[in-house]
mmCIF file of C-alpha atoms in Angstrom:
data_model
loop_
_atom_site.group_PDB
_atom_site.id
_atom_site.type_symbol
_atom_site.label_atom_id
_atom_site.label_comp_id
_atom_site.label_asym_id
_atom_site.label_seq_id
_atom_site.Cartn_x
_atom_site.Cartn_y
_atom_site.Cartn_z
ATOM 1 C CA MET A 236 -0.045 0.062 0.125
ATOM 2 C CA ASP A 237 1.330 3.475 -0.959
ATOM 3 C CA PHE A 238 -0.044 7.024 -1.315
ATOM 4 C CA ILE A 239 0.453 9.534 -4.111
ATOM 5 C CA ASP A 240 -0.252 13.037 -2.764
ATOM 6 C CA GLY A 241 -0.152 16.738 -3.807
ATOM 7 C CA LEU A 242 -2.196 15.981 -6.933
ATOM 8 C CA PRO A 243 -4.387 18.754 -8.360
ATOM 9 C CA LYS A 244 -7.909 18.473 -7.017
ATOM 10 C CA PHE A 245 -10.667 16.683 -8.959
ATOM 11 C CA MET A 246 -14.247 16.691 -7.070
ATOM 12 C CA GLY A 247 -12.447 17.432 -3.774
ATOM 13 C CA MET A 248 -9.889 14.650 -4.218
ATOM 14 C CA ASP A 249 -6.137 15.403 -4.124
ATOM 15 C CA SER A 250 -4.450 11.954 -3.163
ATOM 16 C CA ILE A 251 -4.548 8.359 -4.453
ATOM 17 C CA MET A 252 -4.206 5.371 -2.267
ATOM 18 C CA VAL A 253 -2.615 2.455 -4.202
ATOM 19 C CA VAL A 254 -3.222 -1.002 -2.966
ATOM 20 C CA VAL A 255 -1.569 -3.768 -4.883
ATOM 21 C CA ASP A 256 -1.603 -7.647 -4.688
ATOM 22 C CA ARG A 257 1.967 -8.939 -4.075
ATOM 23 C CA LEU A 258 1.379 -12.048 -6.420
ATOM 24 C CA SER A 259 -0.470 -10.954 -9.248
ATOM 25 C CA LYS A 260 0.506 -7.181 -9.042
ATOM 26 C CA TYR A 261 -3.265 -6.376 -9.392
ATOM 27 C CA ALA A 262 -3.817 -2.937 -8.191
ATOM 28 C CA HIS A 263 -6.610 -0.901 -6.787
ATOM 29 C CA PHE A 264 -6.668 3.104 -7.077
ATOM 30 C CA ILE A 265 -8.646 4.739 -4.410
ATOM 31 C CA PRO A 266 -9.341 8.508 -4.180
ATOM 32 C CA LEU A 267 -8.718 10.428 -1.016
ATOM 33 C CA LYS A 268 -8.605 14.222 0.171
ATOM 34 C CA HIS A 269 -6.291 15.820 2.673
ATOM 35 C CA PRO A 270 -6.299 15.580 5.624
ATOM 36 C CA TYR A 271 -6.853 11.883 5.784
ATOM 37 C CA SER A 272 -6.388 9.702 9.131
ATOM 38 C CA ALA A 273 -5.916 6.155 9.780
ATOM 39 C CA SER A 274 -9.487 5.667 10.101
ATOM 40 C CA VAL A 275 -10.501 7.193 6.883
ATOM 41 C CA VAL A 276 -7.768 5.061 5.262
ATOM 42 C CA ALA A 277 -9.193 1.772 6.853
ATOM 43 C CA HIS A 278 -12.655 2.757 5.878
ATOM 44 C CA ALA A 279 -11.530 3.082 2.267
ATOM 45 C CA TYR A 280 -9.388 -0.054 2.071
ATOM 46 C CA PHE A 281 -12.783 -1.885 3.364
ATOM 47 C CA ASP A 282 -15.002 0.005 0.921
ATOM 48 C CA TYR A 283 -12.927 -0.393 -2.175
ATOM 49 C CA VAL A 284 -10.640 -3.505 -1.542
ATOM 50 C CA TYR A 285 -11.761 -5.716 1.252
ATOM 51 C CA LYS A 286 -15.281 -6.441 0.221
ATOM 52 C CA LEU A 287 -14.147 -7.552 -3.235
ATOM 53 C CA HIS A 288 -11.766 -10.313 -1.896
ATOM 54 C CA GLU A 289 -13.627 -11.965 1.042
ATOM 55 C CA PHE A 290 -13.334 -15.564 -1.054
ATOM 56 C CA TRP A 291 -11.601 -16.860 2.251
ATOM 57 C CA TYR A 292 -14.438 -16.226 4.385
ATOM 58 C CA ASN A 293 -17.071 -17.542 1.799
ATOM 59 C CA THR A 294 -15.226 -20.945 1.421
ATOM 60 C CA LEU A 295 -15.000 -21.653 5.252
ATOM 61 C CA TYR A 296 -17.124 -24.134 6.922
ATOM 62 C CA HIS A 297 -20.076 -22.487 8.570
ATOM 63 C CA SER A 298 -21.264 -24.232 11.744
ATOM 64 C CA SER A 299 -24.722 -23.043 11.479
ATOM 65 C CA LEU A 300 -24.951 -23.930 7.793
ATOM 66 C CA LYS A 301 -23.060 -27.121 8.126
ATOM 67 C CA VAL A 302 -21.483 -26.118 4.605
ATOM 68 C CA THR A 303 -19.769 -23.198 3.265
ATOM 69 C CA PRO A 304 -21.536 -19.909 2.303
ATOM 70 C CA PHE A 305 -20.195 -20.558 -1.340
ATOM 71 C CA GLU A 306 -21.996 -23.931 -1.389
ATOM 72 C CA VAL A 307 -25.382 -22.141 -0.339
ATOM 73 C CA LEU A 308 -25.241 -19.714 -2.884
ATOM 74 C CA TYR A 309 -23.917 -21.617 -5.966
ATOM 75 C CA GLY A 310 -24.980 -25.051 -5.061
ATOM 76 C CA GLN A 311 -21.504 -26.696 -5.376
ATOM 77 C CA PRO A 312 -18.406 -26.417 -3.385
ATOM 78 C CA PRO A 313 -15.909 -23.529 -4.040
ATOM 79 C CA PRO A 314 -13.107 -24.273 -6.659
ATOM 80 C CA LEU A 315 -9.880 -24.646 -4.825
ATOM 81 C CA HIS A 316 -6.393 -24.287 -6.211
ATOM 82 C CA LEU A 317 -4.317 -27.358 -5.635
ATOM 83 C CA PRO A 318 -1.008 -28.102 -7.271
ATOM 84 C CA TYR A 319 -1.665 -29.983 -10.464
ATOM 85 C CA LEU A 320 0.379 -33.498 -10.872
ATOM 86 C CA PRO A 321 0.946 -34.465 -14.504
ATOM 87 C CA GLY A 322 -1.407 -37.080 -15.893
ATOM 88 C CA GLU A 323 -4.355 -36.165 -13.410
ATOM 89 C CA SER A 324 -6.596 -35.232 -16.351
ATOM 90 C CA LYS A 325 -7.201 -37.703 -19.038
ATOM 91 C CA VAL A 326 -7.743 -34.860 -21.651
ATOM 92 C CA ASP A 327 -4.576 -34.132 -23.261
ATOM 93 C CA SER A 328 -5.314 -30.318 -23.738
ATOM 94 C CA VAL A 329 -6.608 -29.794 -20.166
ATOM 95 C CA ASP A 330 -3.565 -31.482 -18.812
ATOM 96 C CA ARG A 331 -1.115 -29.187 -20.945
ATOM 97 C CA THR A 332 -2.901 -26.060 -20.082
ATOM 98 C CA LEU A 333 -2.932 -26.981 -16.353
ATOM 99 C CA LEU A 334 0.742 -27.849 -16.615
ATOM 100 C CA ASP A 335 1.456 -24.606 -18.052
ATOM 101 C CA ARG A 336 -0.511 -22.536 -15.463
ATOM 102 C CA GLU A 337 1.486 -24.293 -12.671
ATOM 103 C CA GLU A 338 4.688 -23.535 -14.493
ATOM 104 C CA ALA A 339 3.718 -19.857 -14.883
ATOM 105 C CA LEU A 340 2.748 -19.607 -11.129
ATOM 106 C CA GLN A 341 6.176 -20.873 -10.197
ATOM 107 C CA LEU A 342 7.911 -18.723 -12.602
ATOM 108 C CA ILE A 343 6.013 -15.735 -11.264
ATOM 109 C CA ARG A 344 6.921 -16.771 -7.452
ATOM 110 C CA MET A 345 10.525 -17.081 -8.412
ATOM 111 C CA ASN A 346 10.590 -13.530 -10.236
ATOM 112 C CA LEU A 347 8.862 -11.950 -7.218
ATOM 113 C CA ALA A 348 11.273 -13.808 -4.627
ATOM 114 C CA ARG A 349 14.402 -12.567 -6.910
ATOM 115 C CA ALA A 350 12.949 -8.978 -7.199
ATOM 116 C CA GLN A 351 12.452 -8.780 -3.413
ATOM 117 C CA ASN A 352 15.852 -10.038 -2.603
ATOM 118 C CA ARG A 353 17.428 -7.433 -5.021
ATOM 119 C CA MET A 354 15.458 -4.459 -3.461
ATOM 120 C CA LYS A 355 16.422 -5.802 -0.120
ATOM 121 C CA GLN A 356 20.012 -5.677 -0.743
ATOM 122 C CA GLN A 357 19.918 -2.231 -2.433
ATOM 123 C CA ALA A 358 17.828 -0.878 0.788
ATOM 124 C CA ASN A 359 20.437 -2.518 3.227
ATOM 125 C CA LYS A 360 23.277 -0.811 1.465
ATOM 126 C CA ARG A 361 21.956 2.669 2.721
ATOM 127 C CA ARG A 362 21.018 1.310 6.306
ATOM 128 C CA SER A 363 23.420 1.638 9.182
ATOM 129 C CA ASP A 364 22.803 0.312 12.912
ATOM 130 C CA ARG A 365 21.745 3.284 15.115
ATOM 131 C CA GLU A 366 20.830 2.972 18.706
ATOM 132 C CA PHE A 367 20.218 5.844 21.126
ATOM 133 C CA LYS A 368 19.824 6.377 24.925
ATOM 134 C CA VAL A 369 16.999 7.664 26.847
ATOM 135 C CA GLY A 370 17.727 11.451 27.298
ATOM 136 C CA ASP A 371 19.835 11.854 24.047
ATOM 137 C CA TYR A 372 18.513 14.637 21.704
ATOM 138 C CA VAL A 373 17.791 13.726 18.135
ATOM 139 C CA TYR A 374 16.760 15.311 14.902
ATOM 140 C CA LEU A 375 13.595 13.901 13.300
ATOM 141 C CA LYS A 376 13.303 13.439 9.668
ATOM 142 C CA LEU A 377 9.716 14.544 8.281
ATOM 143 C CA GLN A 378 8.364 15.681 4.886
ATOM 144 C CA PRO A 379 7.360 19.381 5.375
ATOM 145 C CA TYR A 380 4.694 19.156 2.967
ATOM 146 C CA ARG A 381 2.808 16.467 4.664
ATOM 147 C CA GLN A 382 2.527 18.112 8.087
ATOM 148 C CA GLN A 383 2.769 21.597 9.762
ATOM 149 C CA SER A 384 1.845 20.971 13.143
ATOM 150 C CA VAL A 385 5.404 20.195 14.544
ATOM 151 C CA MET A 386 6.789 23.503 12.980
ATOM 152 C CA TYR A 387 5.505 25.660 10.065
ATOM 153 C CA ARG A 388 7.793 26.449 7.317
ATOM 154 C CA GLY A 389 6.804 28.722 4.586
ATOM 155 C CA ASN A 390 8.747 27.438 1.675
ATOM 156 C CA GLN A 391 7.760 23.849 2.073
ATOM 157 C CA LYS A 392 9.369 22.080 -0.792
ATOM 158 C CA LEU A 393 12.786 23.863 -0.252
ATOM 159 C CA ALA A 394 12.674 23.268 3.562
ATOM 160 C CA LYS A 395 14.819 21.308 5.556
ATOM 161 C CA LYS A 396 13.655 17.690 6.201
ATOM 162 C CA TYR A 397 15.126 17.662 9.770
ATOM 163 C CA TYR A 398 13.245 18.972 12.735
ATOM 164 C CA GLY A 399 14.462 19.325 16.358
ATOM 165 C CA PRO A 400 16.516 18.395 18.212
ATOM 166 C CA TYR A 401 14.048 16.566 20.501
ATOM 167 C CA LYS A 402 14.412 14.445 23.540
ATOM 168 C CA ILE A 403 14.285 10.782 23.626
ATOM 169 C CA LEU A 404 11.855 9.771 26.370
ATOM 170 C CA ARG A 405 11.593 5.977 26.006
ATOM 171 C CA ARG A 406 12.868 3.191 23.762
ATOM 172 C CA ILE A 407 9.772 1.248 22.133
ATOM 173 C CA GLY A 408 11.067 -2.204 21.149
ATOM 174 C CA ALA A 409 14.319 -2.772 19.414
ATOM 175 C CA VAL A 410 14.037 -0.050 16.447
ATOM 176 C CA ALA A 411 11.583 2.625 17.594
ATOM 177 C CA TYR A 412 11.986 5.510 20.159
ATOM 178 C CA LYS A 413 9.282 7.918 21.742
ATOM 179 C CA LEU A 414 10.265 11.748 21.429
ATOM 180 C CA GLU A 415 9.363 14.797 23.536
ATOM 181 C CA LEU A 416 7.533 16.771 20.467
ATOM 182 C CA PRO A 417 6.257 20.362 20.894
ATOM 183 C CA PRO A 418 2.954 20.400 22.816
ATOM 184 C CA GLY A 419 0.897 21.508 19.625
ATOM 185 C CA SER A 420 2.151 18.685 17.406
ATOM 186 C CA LYS A 421 -0.635 16.404 15.878
ATOM 187 C CA ILE A 422 1.677 13.410 14.932
ATOM 188 C CA HIS A 423 2.346 10.300 16.827
ATOM 189 C CA HIS A 424 5.463 10.518 19.025
ATOM 190 C CA THR A 425 7.024 7.332 18.194
ATOM 191 C CA PHE A 426 9.337 6.912 15.234
ATOM 192 C CA HIS A 427 11.500 4.306 13.603
ATOM 193 C CA VAL A 428 15.315 4.568 14.071
ATOM 194 C CA SER A 429 15.731 5.222 10.375
ATOM 195 C CA MET A 430 14.048 8.790 10.884
ATOM 196 C CA LEU A 431 16.341 9.830 13.669
ATOM 197 C CA LYS A 432 19.696 11.392 13.666
ATOM 198 C CA LEU A 433 21.777 12.174 16.861
ATOM 199 C CA HIS A 434 22.380 15.927 17.950
ATOM 200 C CA HIS A 435 26.090 16.440 18.905
ATOM 201 C CA GLY A 436 26.926 19.030 21.410
ATOM 202 C CA PRO A 437 25.426 20.472 24.364
ATOM 203 C CA ILE A 438 22.067 21.333 24.722
ATOM 204 C CA PRO A 439 20.822 24.504 26.424
ATOM 205 C CA ASP A 440 18.503 24.602 29.386
ATOM 206 C CA THR A 441 15.861 26.129 26.858
ATOM 207 C CA LEU A 442 16.026 25.810 23.180
ATOM 208 C CA PRO A 443 16.751 29.044 21.327
ATOM 209 C CA PRO A 444 13.744 30.764 19.572
ATOM 210 C CA VAL A 445 13.234 29.876 15.780
ATOM 211 C CA ASP A 446 11.397 31.832 13.268
ATOM 212 C CA ILE A 447 8.776 30.313 10.760
ATOM 213 C CA GLU A 448 11.598 28.827 8.770
ATOM 214 C CA GLY A 449 12.988 26.836 11.560
ATOM 215 C CA ALA A 450 16.068 28.928 11.682
ATOM 216 C CA ARG A 451 17.417 30.401 14.904
ATOM 217 C CA GLU A 452 16.081 34.042 15.653
ATOM 218 C CA ALA A 453 18.743 36.703 16.387
ATOM 219 C CA GLU A 454 18.375 38.484 19.864
ATOM 220 C CA PRO A 455 19.421 42.025 20.242
ATOM 221 C CA GLU A 456 21.971 42.381 23.073
ATOM 222 C CA LEU A 457 22.988 46.209 22.939
ATOM 223 C CA VAL A 458 22.068 49.589 21.113
ATOM 224 C CA LEU A 459 25.724 50.967 20.283
ATOM 225 C CA ALA A 460 24.477 54.166 18.311
ATOM 226 C CA ARG A 461 21.565 56.211 16.949
ATOM 227 C CA LYS A 462 21.179 58.696 14.343
ATOM 228 C CA THR A 463 18.268 60.449 12.548
ATOM 229 C CA VAL A 464 17.789 60.288 8.776
ATOM 230 C CA LYS A 465 15.217 61.588 6.146
ATOM 231 C CA ARG A 466 13.114 59.238 4.273
ATOM 232 C CA GLY A 467 11.244 61.248 1.750
ATOM 233 C CA ARG A 468 9.337 63.895 4.017
ATOM 234 C CA ILE A 469 9.627 61.704 7.097
ATOM 235 C CA SER A 470 12.212 61.573 9.692
ATOM 236 C CA VAL A 471 13.327 58.205 11.121
ATOM 237 C CA THR A 472 15.622 56.898 13.550
ATOM 238 C CA LYS A 473 18.260 54.496 12.707
ATOM 239 C CA VAL A 474 20.080 52.366 15.472
ATOM 240 C CA LEU A 475 23.225 50.394 15.319
ATOM 241 C CA VAL A 476 22.419 47.252 17.399
ATOM 242 C CA LYS A 477 24.843 44.494 18.742
ATOM 243 C CA TRP A 478 23.191 41.180 18.312
ATOM 244 C CA LYS A 479 24.202 38.119 20.484
ATOM 245 C CA ASP A 480 26.810 36.197 18.706
ATOM 246 C CA SER A 481 28.490 39.338 18.156
ATOM 247 C CA LEU A 482 26.372 40.238 15.111
ATOM 248 C CA LEU A 483 26.315 44.132 14.050
ATOM 249 C CA GLU A 484 23.577 45.442 11.852
ATOM 250 C CA ASP A 485 21.896 48.795 11.254
ATOM 251 C CA VAL A 486 18.312 48.691 12.163
ATOM 252 C CA THR A 487 15.641 51.390 11.060
#
């Protein structure tokens, strides 16, 4: 299952949920609109996918009926796919067709296993073993255009992907950690280790203020000089400010 976001709106929809069968690669394309939640996705899955593939339930023995629901509806046992053995059918054309089908299924399974192994090897090349301790500060990797509750950023496409640093509160299992996110954030507080990057260096008692782009805001420390200048017909005062970190700048 995957999601395609950021599409032009059509009838109020701007996203597509794609559900693909792993064996046949048969796909379902389900329209969604932002914002969607886990509950919305679950209902869409049941409405568009699950109801079309309930064959496993209808072919199970029902204790009240004493037969399967499939037999009640169609008057015969459900067709089951069992591996075909050569010579089971006395009709040559049927025998050849079923043998070809078994060979095709075996080839498909072999190709899928080979492709999955290849993708696994490629993914493992970019992975590294990471482990953090409770109390460590880490940066969190998020996609800015998908959420704005952790921190608002004006230029989302060009914004940095890492947020933070945030304190690790607890380790969840072997590869997940719970973070101390800002109070107004509307995302889950537990993340996979691959989304975290360790912060190096001291952490102040209070994190410095940041602007809407997530950059640190400069803080004025001292006014060094003043002068009055003309702006058209208006007199304005300019000041020379010493900023913290020894930055000097003229401010009107």
